[in-house]
CSV table of C-alpha atoms in Angstrom, one decimal:
chain,number,residue,atom,x,y,z
X,1193,MET,CA,84.7,120.5,96.1
X,1194,ALA,CA,82.3,118.7,98.5
X,1195,TYR,CA,83.8,117.0,101.5
X,1196,VAL,CA,82.5,113.7,100.1
X,1197,ASP,CA,84.6,114.0,97.0
X,1198,GLY,CA,87.8,114.0,99.1
X,1199,GLU,CA,86.6,111.3,101.3
X,1200,ILE,CA,85.8,109.0,98.3
X,1201,ALA,CA,89.2,109.7,96.8
X,1202,SER,CA,91.0,108.8,100.1
X,1203,GLN,CA,89.6,105.2,100.2
X,1204,PRO,CA,92.7,103.4,98.8
X,1205,ASP,CA,94.9,104.7,101.6
X,1206,CYS,CA,92.2,104.1,104.2
X,1207,TRP,CA,91.9,100.5,103.1
X,1208,ARG,CA,95.6,99.9,103.4
X,1209,GLN,CA,95.6,101.3,106.9
X,1210,ALA,CA,92.6,99.1,107.8
X,1211,ALA,CA,94.4,96.0,106.5
X,1212,ASP,CA,97.4,96.8,108.7
X,1213,LEU,CA,95.2,97.3,111.7
X,1214,ALA,CA,93.4,94.0,111.1
X,1215,GLY,CA,96.6,92.1,111.7
X,1216,ARG,CA,97.1,93.8,115.1
X,1217,SER,CA,93.5,93.6,116.4
X,1218,GLU,CA,92.4,91.0,118.9
X,1219,ALA,CA,88.9,92.4,119.2
X,1220,LEU,CA,87.5,91.0,116.0
X,1221,PRO,CA,85.7,87.6,115.8
X,1222,ARG,CA,87.8,84.5,116.1
X,1223,PRO,CA,87.3,81.5,113.8
X,1224,GLY,CA,84.6,79.2,115.1
X,1225,GLU,CA,82.6,81.9,117.0
X,1226,ARG,CA,79.0,82.3,116.3
X,1227,VAL,CA,78.7,86.0,115.4
X,1228,ALA,CA,76.0,88.6,114.8
X,1229,VAL,CA,77.0,91.8,113.0
X,1230,VAL,CA,74.6,94.9,113.4
X,1231,GLY,CA,74.4,98.4,112.0
X,1232,CYS,CA,71.9,100.9,110.7
X,1233,GLY,CA,71.6,102.1,107.1
X,1234,THR,CA,75.0,101.9,105.3
X,1235,SER,CA,76.5,100.0,108.3
X,1236,TRP,CA,73.9,97.3,108.0
X,1237,PHE,CA,74.7,96.8,104.4
X,1238,MET,CA,78.4,96.4,105.3
X,1239,ALA,CA,77.3,93.9,108.0
X,1240,MET,CA,75.4,91.9,105.4
X,1241,ALA,CA,78.5,91.8,103.1
X,1242,TYR,CA,80.8,90.7,106.0
X,1243,ALA,CA,78.4,88.0,107.2
X,1244,ALA,CA,78.4,86.4,103.8
X,1245,LEU,CA,82.2,86.7,103.4
X,1246,ARG,CA,82.8,85.2,106.9
X,1247,GLU,CA,80.6,82.2,106.3
X,1248,ARG,CA,82.2,81.7,102.8
X,1249,ALA,CA,85.6,81.7,104.4
X,1250,GLY,CA,84.5,78.9,106.8
X,1251,HIS,CA,85.1,81.1,110.0
X,1252,GLY,CA,81.6,80.2,111.5
X,1253,GLU,CA,77.9,81.1,111.4
X,1254,THR,CA,77.4,84.8,110.9
X,1255,ASP,CA,74.2,86.7,110.8
X,1256,ALA,CA,73.6,90.4,109.9
X,1257,PHE,CA,70.8,92.5,111.5
X,1258,GLN,CA,69.6,96.0,111.4
X,1259,ALA,CA,70.3,97.0,114.9
X,1260,SER,CA,66.6,97.6,116.0
X,1261,GLU,CA,65.7,94.1,114.6
X,1262,PHE,CA,68.2,92.1,116.6
X,1263,PRO,CA,66.6,88.9,117.9
X,1264,ALA,CA,67.1,89.2,121.7
X,1265,SER,CA,66.3,85.6,122.3
X,1266,ARG,CA,69.1,84.4,120.0
X,1267,ARG,CA,72.5,83.6,121.5
X,1268,TYR,CA,75.8,84.5,119.9
X,1269,ASP,CA,79.4,84.3,121.0
X,1270,ARG,CA,80.1,87.9,119.9
X,1271,VAL,CA,78.1,90.8,118.6
X,1272,VAL,CA,79.9,93.2,116.2
X,1273,ALA,CA,78.5,96.7,115.8
X,1274,ILE,CA,79.5,98.9,112.8
X,1275,THR,CA,78.8,102.5,113.6
X,1276,ARG,CA,80.6,105.5,112.2
X,1277,SER,CA,79.5,108.1,114.7
X,1278,GLY,CA,79.1,105.7,117.7
X,1279,THR,CA,76.0,107.6,118.7
X,1280,THR,CA,73.2,105.9,116.8
X,1281,THR,CA,70.4,105.2,119.3
X,1282,GLU,CA,69.5,101.7,118.1
X,1283,VAL,CA,73.1,100.6,118.3
X,1284,LEU,CA,73.7,102.0,121.7
X,1285,ASP,CA,70.5,100.4,123.0
X,1286,LEU,CA,71.7,97.1,121.7
X,1287,LEU,CA,75.2,97.3,123.0
X,1288,GLY,CA,73.8,98.1,126.5
X,1289,ALA,CA,71.4,95.2,126.4
X,1290,VAL,CA,73.1,92.1,125.0
X,1291,ASP,CA,74.9,89.6,127.3
X,1292,ALA,CA,77.4,88.5,124.7
X,1293,PRO,CA,80.9,90.1,124.3
X,1294,THR,CA,80.6,93.0,121.9
X,1295,THR,CA,83.0,94.7,119.5
X,1296,ALA,CA,82.3,98.2,118.1
X,1297,ILE,CA,83.9,99.3,114.9
X,1298,VAL,CA,83.7,103.0,115.2
X,1299,GLY,CA,85.1,106.2,113.6
X,1300,ASP,CA,85.1,108.4,116.7
X,1301,PRO,CA,87.2,107.1,119.6
X,1302,SER,CA,85.3,109.3,122.1
X,1303,ALA,CA,81.9,108.0,121.0
X,1304,PRO,CA,79.5,106.3,123.5
X,1305,ALA,CA,79.7,103.0,121.4
X,1306,ALA,CA,83.4,102.7,122.1
X,1307,GLN,CA,82.7,102.9,125.8
X,1308,LEU,CA,79.7,100.7,125.9
X,1309,SER,CA,81.3,97.8,124.0
X,1310,SER,CA,83.5,95.1,125.5
X,1311,ASP,CA,86.1,95.9,122.8
X,1312,ALA,CA,86.4,98.6,120.1
X,1313,VAL,CA,88.3,98.9,116.9
X,1314,LEU,CA,88.9,102.6,116.2
X,1315,LEU,CA,89.0,104.0,112.6
X,1316,PRO,CA,89.5,107.7,113.2
X,1317,PHE,CA,91.5,107.9,109.9
X,1318,ALA,CA,88.3,106.9,108.1
X,1319,ASP,CA,85.8,109.2,109.9
X,1320,GLU,CA,84.0,111.7,107.7
X,1321,ARG,CA,82.6,115.2,107.8
X,1322,SER,CA,79.9,114.5,105.2
X,1323,VAL,CA,76.5,113.1,106.1
X,1324,VAL,CA,76.6,110.5,103.3
X,1325,GLN,CA,78.9,107.7,104.3
X,1326,THR,CA,81.5,106.5,101.8
X,1327,ARG,CA,85.0,105.8,103.2
X,1328,PHE,CA,84.1,104.7,106.7
X,1329,ALA,CA,81.8,102.0,105.4
X,1330,THR,CA,84.3,100.6,102.9
X,1331,THR,CA,87.2,100.9,105.4
X,1332,ALA,CA,85.3,98.9,108.0
X,1333,LEU,CA,84.6,96.2,105.4
X,1334,ALA,CA,88.2,96.4,104.3
X,1335,LEU,CA,89.2,95.8,107.9
X,1336,LEU,CA,87.0,92.7,108.2
X,1337,ARG,CA,88.0,91.3,104.8
X,1338,ALA,CA,91.7,91.5,105.9
X,1339,HIS,CA,90.9,89.9,109.2
X,1340,LEU,CA,89.4,87.0,107.2
X,1341,GLY,CA,92.8,86.6,105.5
X,1342,GLU,CA,92.1,88.4,102.3
X,1343,ASP,CA,95.0,90.3,100.6
X,1344,LEU,CA,93.8,93.9,100.4
X,1345,GLY,CA,96.8,95.0,98.4
X,1346,PRO,CA,95.3,94.3,95.0
X,1347,VAL,CA,91.9,95.6,96.2
X,1348,ALA,CA,93.4,98.9,97.1
X,1349,VAL,CA,95.1,99.1,93.7
X,1350,ASP,CA,91.7,98.6,92.2
X,1351,ALA,CA,90.3,101.4,94.4
X,1352,GLU,CA,93.1,103.7,92.9
X,1353,VAL,CA,91.7,102.9,89.4
X,1354,ALA,CA,88.1,103.5,90.5
X,1355,VAL,CA,88.8,107.0,92.0
X,1356,ARG,CA,90.2,108.1,88.6
X,1357,ALA,CA,88.3,106.1,86.0
X,1358,PRO,CA,85.6,107.7,83.9
X,1359,LEU,CA,82.1,106.8,85.0
X,1360,PRO,CA,80.6,103.8,83.2
X,1361,VAL,CA,77.4,105.7,82.5
X,1362,ASP,CA,76.6,109.4,82.1
X,1363,PRO,CA,74.4,110.4,85.1
X,1364,THR,CA,72.7,113.1,83.0
X,1365,MET,CA,71.5,110.4,80.6
X,1366,ILE,CA,70.1,107.9,83.1
X,1367,ASP,CA,66.7,108.4,84.8
X,1368,GLN,CA,66.7,105.1,86.9
X,1369,VAL,CA,69.2,102.5,88.1
X,1370,THR,CA,68.9,99.1,89.6
X,1371,PHE,CA,71.9,97.6,91.5
X,1372,LEU,CA,72.4,93.9,91.7
X,1373,GLY,CA,74.6,91.5,93.7
X,1374,ARG,CA,75.2,87.9,94.7
X,1375,GLY,CA,76.4,86.5,97.9
X,1376,TRP,CA,78.5,89.2,99.8
X,1377,THR,CA,77.8,91.8,97.0
X,1378,VAL,CA,74.1,92.0,97.7
X,1379,GLY,CA,75.1,94.3,100.5
X,1380,LEU,CA,77.2,96.4,98.2
X,1381,ALA,CA,74.2,96.7,95.8
X,1382,HIS,CA,72.0,97.9,98.6
X,1383,GLU,CA,74.6,100.4,99.6
X,1384,ALA,CA,75.1,101.7,96.1
X,1385,ALA,CA,71.3,102.3,95.7
X,1386,LEU,CA,71.2,104.1,99.1
X,1387,LYS,CA,74.0,106.4,97.9
X,1388,ALA,CA,72.0,107.5,94.8
X,1389,ARG,CA,68.9,108.0,97.0
X,1390,GLU,CA,70.7,109.9,99.7
X,1391,ALA,CA,73.0,112.2,97.7
X,1392,ALA,CA,70.8,112.8,94.6
X,1393,THR,CA,67.2,111.9,95.6
X,1394,PHE,CA,67.4,109.6,92.7
X,1395,TRP,CA,65.2,106.5,92.0
X,1396,ALA,CA,67.5,103.6,92.7
X,1397,GLU,CA,66.7,100.0,93.7
X,1398,ALA,CA,68.7,96.9,94.7
X,1399,TYR,CA,68.1,93.2,94.5
X,1400,PRO,CA,69.8,89.9,94.6
X,1401,ALA,CA,70.8,89.2,91.0
X,1402,MET,CA,69.0,85.9,90.7
X,1403,ASP,CA,65.8,87.6,91.9
X,1404,TYR,CA,65.9,90.4,89.3
X,1405,ARG,CA,64.1,88.5,86.6
X,1406,HIS,CA,61.3,87.6,89.1
X,1407,GLY,CA,59.6,91.0,88.6
X,1408,PRO,CA,62.0,94.0,89.0
X,1409,ILE,CA,63.3,93.6,85.4
X,1410,SER,CA,59.8,95.0,84.3
X,1411,VAL,CA,61.1,98.6,85.0
X,1412,ALA,CA,64.2,98.2,82.8
X,1413,ALA,CA,64.0,100.3,79.6
X,1414,THR,CA,66.0,102.6,77.4
X,1415,GLY,CA,67.5,105.5,79.5
X,1416,ARG,CA,67.8,103.3,82.6
X,1417,ALA,CA,70.7,101.2,83.9
X,1418,VAL,CA,71.2,97.8,85.6
X,1419,TRP,CA,74.5,97.8,87.5
X,1420,ALA,CA,75.8,94.4,88.8
X,1421,PHE,CA,78.5,93.8,91.4
X,1422,GLY,CA,80.5,90.6,91.3
X,1423,GLU,CA,79.2,87.4,89.8
X,1424,VAL,CA,76.4,87.8,87.2
X,1425,PRO,CA,73.9,84.9,86.5
X,1426,GLU,CA,74.1,83.4,83.1
X,1427,GLY,CA,72.0,85.1,80.5
X,1428,LEU,CA,71.2,88.1,82.7
X,1429,ALA,CA,73.3,90.6,80.6
X,1430,GLU,CA,71.5,89.5,77.4
X,1431,ASP,CA,68.0,89.7,79.1
X,1432,VAL,CA,68.8,93.3,80.3
X,1433,ALA,CA,70.1,94.3,76.9
X,1434,ALA,CA,66.8,93.1,75.4
X,1435,THR,CA,65.0,95.7,77.5
X,1436,GLY,CA,67.1,98.6,76.1
X,1437,ALA,CA,68.7,99.4,79.5
X,1438,ALA,CA,72.4,99.8,79.9
X,1439,PHE,CA,74.1,96.9,81.6
X,1440,VAL,CA,77.1,97.8,83.8
X,1441,HIS,CA,79.4,95.2,85.1
X,1442,GLY,CA,83.1,95.0,86.1
X,1443,SER,CA,83.9,92.0,83.8
X,1444,LEU,CA,82.3,93.0,80.5
X,1445,GLY,CA,84.8,92.9,77.7
X,1446,GLY,CA,87.6,91.7,80.1
X,1447,GLY,CA,87.5,95.0,82.0
X,1448,TYR,CA,85.2,97.7,83.4
X,1449,SER,CA,82.6,98.3,80.7
X,1450,ALA,CA,79.2,99.7,79.9
X,1451,LEU,CA,77.8,100.1,76.5
X,1452,GLY,CA,81.1,99.2,74.9
X,1453,ARG,CA,83.3,101.5,77.0
X,1454,TRP,CA,86.6,100.3,78.5
X,1455,GLY,CA,87.6,96.7,77.9
X,1456,GLY,CA,91.0,96.1,76.3
X,1457,GLY,CA,91.9,93.1,78.4
X,1458,ARG,CA,91.6,94.7,81.8
X,1459,LYS,CA,90.8,92.5,84.8
X,1460,PRO,CA,87.5,93.0,86.6
X,1461,LEU,CA,87.6,95.5,89.4
X,1462,ASP,CA,87.0,94.1,92.9
X,1463,PRO,CA,83.3,94.7,93.8
X,1464,MET,CA,84.3,97.0,96.7
X,1465,ALA,CA,86.3,99.1,94.2
X,1466,ASP,CA,83.3,99.0,91.9
X,1467,LEU,CA,81.3,100.5,94.7
X,1468,ILE,CA,83.6,103.6,94.6
X,1469,LEU,CA,82.4,104.2,91.0
X,1470,ALA,CA,78.8,103.9,92.3
X,1471,GLN,CA,79.6,106.5,95.0
X,1472,ARG,CA,81.1,108.8,92.4
X,1473,PHE,CA,78.0,108.2,90.2
X,1474,ALA,CA,75.8,109.3,93.1
X,1475,VAL,CA,77.8,112.5,93.7
X,1476,ALA,CA,77.8,113.3,90.0
X,1477,LEU,CA,74.0,112.8,90.0
X,1478,ALA,CA,73.7,115.2,92.8
X,1479,ALA,CA,75.7,117.8,91.0
X,1480,SER,CA,73.8,117.4,87.8
X,1481,ARG,CA,70.5,118.1,89.8
X,1482,GLY,CA,72.0,121.2,91.6
X,1483,LEU,CA,72.1,119.4,94.9
X,1484,ASP,CA,74.8,119.5,97.6
X,1485,PRO,CA,75.8,115.9,98.4
X,1486,ASP,CA,77.3,117.0,101.7
X,1487,ALA,CA,73.8,118.2,102.9
X,1488,PRO,CA,71.2,115.7,101.7
X,1489,ARG,CA,67.6,116.6,102.6
X,1490,HIS,CA,66.0,115.2,105.7
X,1491,LEU,CA,69.2,113.5,106.9
X,1492,SER,CA,71.7,114.1,109.7
X,1493,ARG,CA,75.1,112.5,110.3
X,1494,SER,CA,73.7,110.3,113.1
X,1495,VAL,CA,70.1,109.3,114.0
X,1496,VAL,CA,69.8,110.2,117.7
X,1497,LEU,CA,66.2,109.5,118.9
X,1498,ALA,CA,64.5,111.2,121.9
């Protein structure tokens, strides 16, 4: 079994630990602070999700940036960096340059990011051996959601369903997938597409759901899938069905469903639990292509630039 399989399966417990930690942490943004959240790759997508959730919760203006694209002239009350390894060059450069108080959410307590930041929230229980991120990213988001006042108990229960449930589509029967989101789930959609590209070198895209009909729907066809996280715009499922593509969404038929599977009155999965299914889909894709998801080509666990 690949390391990533066990890491994916451990997410319900990791999320519960993160929720407990959120109630004891004083390093996370306070209501009313103007906050920037930064990261690279997967961590950037989690930053996007948190920024949307924090603003929706009324906690204050929150922006998300890829670390190398942080606007140095803009002033914030706090900068939050999400970094699994704590060694990524762009994140370390930013932490060493900004004047605002900084908080690093990091997996390795000994990492440079934990030393460079004003405060650190340590998630060693969610750190990973695999190159492809799964549980650290979602655990960081679970921490931040709990800190916003969300009850992560039901979300962790949904995660337990997601680690056991049958995949909504057969990866051997799909030759392309597009992931969609709205609001905070746009970040999840980008992350799901990245997992498919990283683990399986598979053609996957991501868009805001409302933008999908403005061009990207042209690639939808039989043998392809459109996978939506969270809220779905009215009429989108019908428009996708007309193309012949499979439409995957957590609320079809009252439960997790694709092409008539599942249903039976089940409630929709929380979108973060739905992301677990997308992670498992990516790993299954890799296996179907004879690839090792723990060793994706051209990638390393952290990008450290000369």
